[in-house]
Amino acid sequence: MRDIQNLHDDRKINIRKVGVKTISYPITVLDREKKLQHTVATVNMYVNLPHRFKGTHMSRFVEILNRFYGEFNLKKFHLILEEMKQRLDAEAAHLEIEFPYFLEHRALAGSIGTERYECRMHGSLQDVDDLVMEVDVPITLPGTDPAGEGLPRSMGRWGYARVAVRFNEFIWIEDLISLVQQGIAGTTGLSGSVESLCRQLGEALGETRAIGWFRVEVENLADGYSTFASVEGP
Amino acid sequence: MRDIQNLHDDRKINIRKVGVKTISYPITVLDREKKLQHTVATVNMYVNLPHRFKGTHMSRFVEILNRFYGEFNLKKFHLILEEMKQRLDAEAAHLEIEFPYFLEHRALAGSIGTERYECRMHGSLQDVDDLVMEVDVPITLPGTDPAGEGLPRSMGRWGYARVAVRFNEFIWIEDLISLVQQGIAGTTGLSGSVESLCRQLGEALGETRAIGWFRVEVENLADGYSTFASVEGP
Amino acid sequence: MRDIQNLHDDRKINIRKVGVKTISYPITVLDREKKLQHTVATVNMYVNLPHRFKGTHMSRFVEILNRFYGEFNLKKFHLILEEMKQRLDAEAAHLEIEFPYFLEHRALAGSIGTERYECRMHGSLQDVDDLVMEVDVPITLPGTDPAGEGLPRSMGRWGYARVAVRFNEFIWIEDLISLVQQGIAGTTGLSGSVESLCRQLGEALGETRAIGWFRVEVENLADGYSTFASVEGP
Amino acid sequence: MRDIQNLHDDRKINIRKVGVKTISYPITVLDREKKLQHTVATVNMYVNLPHRFKGTHMSRFVEILNRFYGEFNLKKFHLILEEMKQRLDAEAAHLEIEFPYFLEHRALAGSIGTERYECRMHGSLQDVDDLVMEVDVPITLPGTDPAGEGLPRSMGRWGYARVAVRFNEFIWIEDLISLVQQGIAGTTGLSGSVESLCRQLGEALGETRAIGWFRVEVENLADGYSTFASVEGP
């Protein structure tokens, strides 16, 4: 019996994308304070317009991932993409990882020692490399201190800011989060709107030299639904 | 080949529970205003300690559900449970349904015409019937009206109250939700704590003659985690 | 105090998209057999590049949605989009709804009387209307009939086919699902690959006169991750 | 203004449970091969019937968690519970953690180097300690090797076995998973039923000296819903 995959050149329909997805994987990422941070990622790997792709090639994605087991940084991203593109003989290669990133923060009474930020890195390689880094920064409503013991409880969740950037020069996840948090703090309070907060964050990112491109989406959790606004720049 | 299920009496290990779950099903439930409300439920059906259970009996659950297609009310709940217990020759039968229930509300500018409440009904029949009804009532933070156009936006999500009851006499989902919303409104503001709000709702439910038993859980969404308190009564 | 939204023309950063999302809403959709089907949708509504957008305009989205309460069909889609574009003075308007659609099917012993399909409709209006309809068709592994009672149990979940189309002429959700199910049945068994199944479905859709454009993604649930392939045409 | 929490003794309704939940936290757990494994947990901490509980006590949960930052093992579980019970002056203390646990496995061509297992540990302390460990073991359908290259692809997901145990003596997560996987392999194929597989696993766990109590739930993913069976012992 002939391998059905080899026949594709005779057919009208060519595969545009093929790959593996939702691989759960323990990884390490760069951490400015602690050098490396251990976390758990969800990984997608796929290629565009592979030539003479056979089903058995599917295992190559996983082999490549396993060879780089452990560490994800910008350099590794590039190496994985290059190996994918080459070994699968494809026009373009894509690598997407999503992971929670934890930051220790000022030990307020009653605060969790670490705060969680959902991060995503989407790299692709066609002729040149492209990398987009995205992070979700939760926005909470600062509460009052009912018992007068220096314990300001949150009054709930206002929403979040989702920020995606391409950079001109390396930028730490920590610094991107700081930038957003300062932008939020700079607003005249959360009585404002998703539009005004979105513009404010857009301006802050637009003025940051290390950032070559950005997209901001601000979402406010309302009664049973959300309102949102987004900007892109420059 | 002998059917392996028939051998179970000779084994040490007897099945305690068996059934079907996460069936997605369009249903109708009673609605005080509109008589019937169409919604989509997730259904679980199972029995305890079935005698001489065979794998092929699994289809009986689905047959019973299909015969009652369409309508769920207290009477139907009882009939389904009775048929399950009898046809599967079991000590006890259980029926769990979960569905969103929609209430139209005062048409504030900017408000959705309907509000969604997650509801659950857990019925069981051993010697006597038992039915627990549960509903999640979201708690939002009332916001200010930035543009002075009579449009108070929500400032975010404070959390929710989850209320479960057994009743002495029939009570509408609408009335249970009202009871909770009045209890929340009666608090001295959301600067309070999960404990005080929880107690307040517990008192309101405890004073309602139609309610024979209740459990309240109040959850406040804080920075990256939640605080909660629960009471049960009487 | 001046309304901060009115100032945006003096700023560098203009809002690109603004709207409301994740509104849960009971709706009716067209059903070939039963004329109308009741279900529950999640709705997103937003506009691109609104001129002189003010925060208070957010309520207009919801007002428009409420006026069309109840029914979604192609004509209503167009009317909602037109009203959004006009009342929000925007370059483009978008309406996305997602809902489970239930089909009754041949009453096999042990089968649920209805099968659930996740559907999405994404409409937009800039100069002309555009509508994409998407449906997920689950692929299960037919099992054997262990007890010889005509009850072939499923042996588990193989994966799903996600099909998106733009049509030249109206096509029922029912017919799109049938087309996919026939395409799956036509394969030489599920021992095949995501690539071959994907091509096969692509050919079937490409030969259907009513379909002007399609995209197919086939996903196979493997050990702890998935493999997938996608095609697009014509 | 008097603290509203102090008044509770005069009220009819006493708080039964109070605590914090869904804290996302990077942790390490014991790993037989690598000594320690880094993963990310979701943590719940609460107490029953606290005496004179005040809202400000909520921060103590988090303080206790932060002091034990990093490592979870049986000893730490006991120490955390003891401190919770004492510092919150409660009748009982509860600690629940859920985390993915990764095991490296035989490097089959095309296999992910690590497999993910969802684990839960529920500890409580009233007069004596109690600890239940639970793990979900996915069950996949072994496929054929279409291209004859030694790459047996999975044919999809059959379901999973969820196993909870109390132990007489320490047992590694790895060993519990092995026990289940051997139990599954020992069945006459997946043409069997949830009931027979459930009994088989129950017998295997019942014969294991280190296990003092167990509960097994086996779930098979069928067409749009699941069938399940559970046993408990000894």
mmCIF file with all atom_site columns, C-alpha atoms in Angstrom, chain C residues 1-98:
data_model
loop_
_atom_site.group_PDB
_atom_site.id
_atom_site.type_symbol
_atom_site.label_atom_id
_atom_site.label_alt_id
_atom_site.label_comp_id
_atom_site.label_asym_id
_atom_site.label_entity_id
_atom_site.label_seq_id
_atom_site.pdbx_PDB_ins_code
_atom_site.Cartn_x
_atom_site.Cartn_y
_atom_site.Cartn_z
_atom_site.occupancy
_atom_site.B_iso_or_equiv
_atom_site.pdbx_formal_charge
_atom_site.auth_seq_id
_atom_site.auth_comp_id
_atom_site.auth_asym_id
_atom_site.auth_atom_id
_atom_site.pdbx_PDB_model_num
ATOM 1  C CA . MET C 1 1  ? -14.224 68.745 34.717 1.00 0.00 ? 1  MET C CA 1
ATOM 2  C CA . ARG C 1 2  ? -13.779 68.121 31.026 1.00 0.00 ? 2  ARG C CA 1
ATOM 3  C CA . ASP C 1 3  ? -14.599 64.696 29.693 1.00 0.00 ? 3  ASP C CA 1
ATOM 4  C CA . ILE C 1 4  ? -11.286 63.027 29.095 1.00 0.00 ? 4  ILE C CA 1
ATOM 5  C CA . GLN C 1 5  ? -12.649 61.038 26.140 1.00 0.00 ? 5  GLN C CA 1
ATOM 6  C CA . ASN C 1 6  ? -13.231 64.106 24.049 1.00 0.00 ? 6  ASN C CA 1
ATOM 7  C CA . LEU C 1 7  ? -9.590  64.999 24.053 1.00 0.00 ? 7  LEU C CA 1
ATOM 8  C CA . HIS C 1 8  ? -8.383  62.079 22.059 1.00 0.00 ? 8  HIS C CA 1
ATOM 9  C CA . ASP C 1 9  ? -7.884  63.973 18.842 1.00 0.00 ? 9  ASP C CA 1
ATOM 10 C CA . ASP C 1 10 ? -5.043  65.867 20.429 1.00 0.00 ? 10 ASP C CA 1
ATOM 11 C CA . ARG C 1 11 ? -3.261  62.724 21.400 1.00 0.00 ? 11 ARG C CA 1
ATOM 12 C CA . LYS C 1 12 ? -0.984  60.487 19.447 1.00 0.00 ? 12 LYS C CA 1
ATOM 13 C CA . ILE C 1 13 ? -2.737  57.292 20.410 1.00 0.00 ? 13 ILE C CA 1
ATOM 14 C CA . ASN C 1 14 ? -6.094  56.546 18.830 1.00 0.00 ? 14 ASN C CA 1
ATOM 15 C CA . ILE C 1 15 ? -8.341  53.727 19.885 1.00 0.00 ? 15 ILE C CA 1
ATOM 16 C CA . ARG C 1 16 ? -8.430  51.026 17.236 1.00 0.00 ? 16 ARG C CA 1
ATOM 17 C CA . LYS C 1 17 ? -11.128 48.788 18.643 1.00 0.00 ? 17 LYS C CA 1
ATOM 18 C CA . VAL C 1 18 ? -13.690 49.303 21.346 1.00 0.00 ? 18 VAL C CA 1
ATOM 19 C CA . GLY C 1 19 ? -16.675 47.280 22.427 1.00 0.00 ? 19 GLY C CA 1
ATOM 20 C CA . VAL C 1 20 ? -18.291 44.806 24.772 1.00 0.00 ? 20 VAL C CA 1
ATOM 21 C CA . LYS C 1 21 ? -17.568 41.116 25.105 1.00 0.00 ? 21 LYS C CA 1
ATOM 22 C CA . THR C 1 22 ? -18.503 37.778 26.696 1.00 0.00 ? 22 THR C CA 1
ATOM 23 C CA . ILE C 1 23 ? -22.166 38.755 27.010 1.00 0.00 ? 23 ILE C CA 1
ATOM 24 C CA . SER C 1 24 ? -24.123 35.597 27.830 1.00 0.00 ? 24 SER C CA 1
ATOM 25 C CA . TYR C 1 25 ? -27.479 35.724 26.092 1.00 0.00 ? 25 TYR C CA 1
ATOM 26 C CA . PRO C 1 26 ? -30.363 33.334 25.378 1.00 0.00 ? 26 PRO C CA 1
ATOM 27 C CA . ILE C 1 27 ? -31.002 33.351 21.623 1.00 0.00 ? 27 ILE C CA 1
ATOM 28 C CA . THR C 1 28 ? -32.881 31.540 18.886 1.00 0.00 ? 28 THR C CA 1
ATOM 29 C CA . VAL C 1 29 ? -31.267 30.415 15.640 1.00 0.00 ? 29 VAL C CA 1
ATOM 30 C CA . LEU C 1 30 ? -32.746 28.941 12.468 1.00 0.00 ? 30 LEU C CA 1
ATOM 31 C CA . ASP C 1 31 ? -33.301 25.189 12.590 1.00 0.00 ? 31 ASP C CA 1
ATOM 32 C CA . ARG C 1 32 ? -34.211 23.324 9.402  1.00 0.00 ? 32 ARG C CA 1
ATOM 33 C CA . GLU C 1 33 ? -36.489 20.807 11.110 1.00 0.00 ? 33 GLU C CA 1
ATOM 34 C CA . LYS C 1 34 ? -37.946 22.819 13.937 1.00 0.00 ? 34 LYS C CA 1
ATOM 35 C CA . LYS C 1 35 ? -37.864 26.289 12.347 1.00 0.00 ? 35 LYS C CA 1
ATOM 36 C CA . LEU C 1 36 ? -36.266 27.835 15.452 1.00 0.00 ? 36 LEU C CA 1
ATOM 37 C CA . GLN C 1 37 ? -33.872 26.436 18.029 1.00 0.00 ? 37 GLN C CA 1
ATOM 38 C CA . HIS C 1 38 ? -33.421 27.929 21.494 1.00 0.00 ? 38 HIS C CA 1
ATOM 39 C CA . THR C 1 39 ? -29.861 28.051 22.765 1.00 0.00 ? 39 THR C CA 1
ATOM 40 C CA . VAL C 1 40 ? -27.487 30.234 24.808 1.00 0.00 ? 40 VAL C CA 1
ATOM 41 C CA . ALA C 1 41 ? -24.869 32.384 23.101 1.00 0.00 ? 41 ALA C CA 1
ATOM 42 C CA . THR C 1 42 ? -21.772 34.306 24.055 1.00 0.00 ? 42 THR C CA 1
ATOM 43 C CA . VAL C 1 43 ? -21.730 37.608 22.186 1.00 0.00 ? 43 VAL C CA 1
ATOM 44 C CA . ASN C 1 44 ? -18.951 40.095 21.348 1.00 0.00 ? 44 ASN C CA 1
ATOM 45 C CA . MET C 1 45 ? -19.648 43.450 19.667 1.00 0.00 ? 45 MET C CA 1
ATOM 46 C CA . TYR C 1 46 ? -17.032 46.019 18.725 1.00 0.00 ? 46 TYR C CA 1
ATOM 47 C CA . VAL C 1 47 ? -16.125 48.711 16.223 1.00 0.00 ? 47 VAL C CA 1
ATOM 48 C CA . ASN C 1 48 ? -12.894 49.789 14.536 1.00 0.00 ? 48 ASN C CA 1
ATOM 49 C CA . LEU C 1 49 ? -11.590 53.322 14.573 1.00 0.00 ? 49 LEU C CA 1
ATOM 50 C CA . PRO C 1 50 ? -14.639 55.024 15.999 1.00 0.00 ? 50 PRO C CA 1
ATOM 51 C CA . HIS C 1 51 ? -14.690 58.803 15.499 1.00 0.00 ? 51 HIS C CA 1
ATOM 52 C CA . ARG C 1 52 ? -15.122 60.965 18.586 1.00 0.00 ? 52 ARG C CA 1
ATOM 53 C CA . PHE C 1 53 ? -15.866 57.920 20.705 1.00 0.00 ? 53 PHE C CA 1
ATOM 54 C CA . LYS C 1 54 ? -16.936 58.644 24.237 1.00 0.00 ? 54 LYS C CA 1
ATOM 55 C CA . GLY C 1 55 ? -17.083 56.205 27.118 1.00 0.00 ? 55 GLY C CA 1
ATOM 56 C CA . THR C 1 56 ? -20.779 56.709 27.433 1.00 0.00 ? 56 THR C CA 1
ATOM 57 C CA . HIS C 1 57 ? -21.229 55.305 23.955 1.00 0.00 ? 57 HIS C CA 1
ATOM 58 C CA . MET C 1 58 ? -20.468 51.893 25.400 1.00 0.00 ? 58 MET C CA 1
ATOM 59 C CA . SER C 1 59 ? -24.102 51.522 26.352 1.00 0.00 ? 59 SER C CA 1
ATOM 60 C CA . ARG C 1 60 ? -25.152 51.788 22.705 1.00 0.00 ? 60 ARG C CA 1
ATOM 61 C CA . PHE C 1 61 ? -23.767 48.342 21.960 1.00 0.00 ? 61 PHE C CA 1
ATOM 62 C CA . VAL C 1 62 ? -25.999 46.841 24.578 1.00 0.00 ? 62 VAL C CA 1
ATOM 63 C CA . GLU C 1 63 ? -29.015 48.893 23.515 1.00 0.00 ? 63 GLU C CA 1
ATOM 64 C CA . ILE C 1 64 ? -28.650 47.617 19.967 1.00 0.00 ? 64 ILE C CA 1
ATOM 65 C CA . LEU C 1 65 ? -28.295 44.044 21.149 1.00 0.00 ? 65 LEU C CA 1
ATOM 66 C CA . ASN C 1 66 ? -31.376 44.335 23.333 1.00 0.00 ? 66 ASN C CA 1
ATOM 67 C CA . ARG C 1 67 ? -33.488 45.725 20.484 1.00 0.00 ? 67 ARG C CA 1
ATOM 68 C CA . PHE C 1 68 ? -32.769 42.557 18.473 1.00 0.00 ? 68 PHE C CA 1
ATOM 69 C CA . TYR C 1 69 ? -33.377 40.334 21.470 1.00 0.00 ? 69 TYR C CA 1
ATOM 70 C CA . GLY C 1 70 ? -34.296 36.855 20.571 1.00 0.00 ? 70 GLY C CA 1
ATOM 71 C CA . GLU C 1 71 ? -33.454 36.019 17.035 1.00 0.00 ? 71 GLU C CA 1
ATOM 72 C CA . PHE C 1 72 ? -30.234 35.638 15.097 1.00 0.00 ? 72 PHE C CA 1
ATOM 73 C CA . ASN C 1 73 ? -30.232 35.004 11.387 1.00 0.00 ? 73 ASN C CA 1
ATOM 74 C CA . LEU C 1 74 ? -28.325 36.378 8.420  1.00 0.00 ? 74 LEU C CA 1
ATOM 75 C CA . LYS C 1 75 ? -30.655 39.332 7.950  1.00 0.00 ? 75 LYS C CA 1
ATOM 76 C CA . LYS C 1 76 ? -30.524 40.295 11.613 1.00 0.00 ? 76 LYS C CA 1
ATOM 77 C CA . PHE C 1 77 ? -26.750 40.047 11.545 1.00 0.00 ? 77 PHE C CA 1
ATOM 78 C CA . HIS C 1 78 ? -26.649 42.606 8.781  1.00 0.00 ? 78 HIS C CA 1
ATOM 79 C CA . LEU C 1 79 ? -29.081 44.973 10.510 1.00 0.00 ? 79 LEU C CA 1
ATOM 80 C CA . ILE C 1 80 ? -27.206 44.861 13.810 1.00 0.00 ? 80 ILE C CA 1
ATOM 81 C CA . LEU C 1 81 ? -23.884 45.549 12.103 1.00 0.00 ? 81 LEU C CA 1
ATOM 82 C CA . GLU C 1 82 ? -25.334 48.467 10.152 1.00 0.00 ? 82 GLU C CA 1
ATOM 83 C CA . GLU C 1 83 ? -26.789 50.043 13.259 1.00 0.00 ? 83 GLU C CA 1
ATOM 84 C CA . MET C 1 84 ? -23.511 49.596 15.161 1.00 0.00 ? 84 MET C CA 1
ATOM 85 C CA . LYS C 1 85 ? -21.475 51.191 12.381 1.00 0.00 ? 85 LYS C CA 1
ATOM 86 C CA . GLN C 1 86 ? -23.820 54.119 12.106 1.00 0.00 ? 86 GLN C CA 1
ATOM 87 C CA . ARG C 1 87 ? -24.629 54.862 15.731 1.00 0.00 ? 87 ARG C CA 1
ATOM 88 C CA . LEU C 1 88 ? -20.996 54.577 16.771 1.00 0.00 ? 88 LEU C CA 1
ATOM 89 C CA . ASP C 1 89 ? -19.786 56.473 13.702 1.00 0.00 ? 89 ASP C CA 1
ATOM 90 C CA . ALA C 1 90 ? -17.132 53.870 12.986 1.00 0.00 ? 90 ALA C CA 1
ATOM 91 C CA . GLU C 1 91 ? -15.143 52.591 10.023 1.00 0.00 ? 91 GLU C CA 1
ATOM 92 C CA . ALA C 1 92 ? -16.114 48.991 10.657 1.00 0.00 ? 92 ALA C CA 1
ATOM 93 C CA . ALA C 1 93 ? -18.417 47.026 12.932 1.00 0.00 ? 93 ALA C CA 1
ATOM 94 C CA . HIS C 1 94 ? -18.014 43.449 14.200 1.00 0.00 ? 94 HIS C CA 1
ATOM 95 C CA . LEU C 1 95 ? -20.438 40.969 15.722 1.00 0.00 ? 95 LEU C CA 1
ATOM 96 C CA . GLU C 1 96 ? -19.305 37.566 16.983 1.00 0.00 ? 96 GLU C CA 1
ATOM 97 C CA . ILE C 1 97 ? -21.598 34.957 18.464 1.00 0.00 ? 97 ILE C CA 1
ATOM 98 C CA . GLU C 1 98 ? -20.766 31.480 19.713 1.00 0.00 ? 98 GLU C CA 1
#
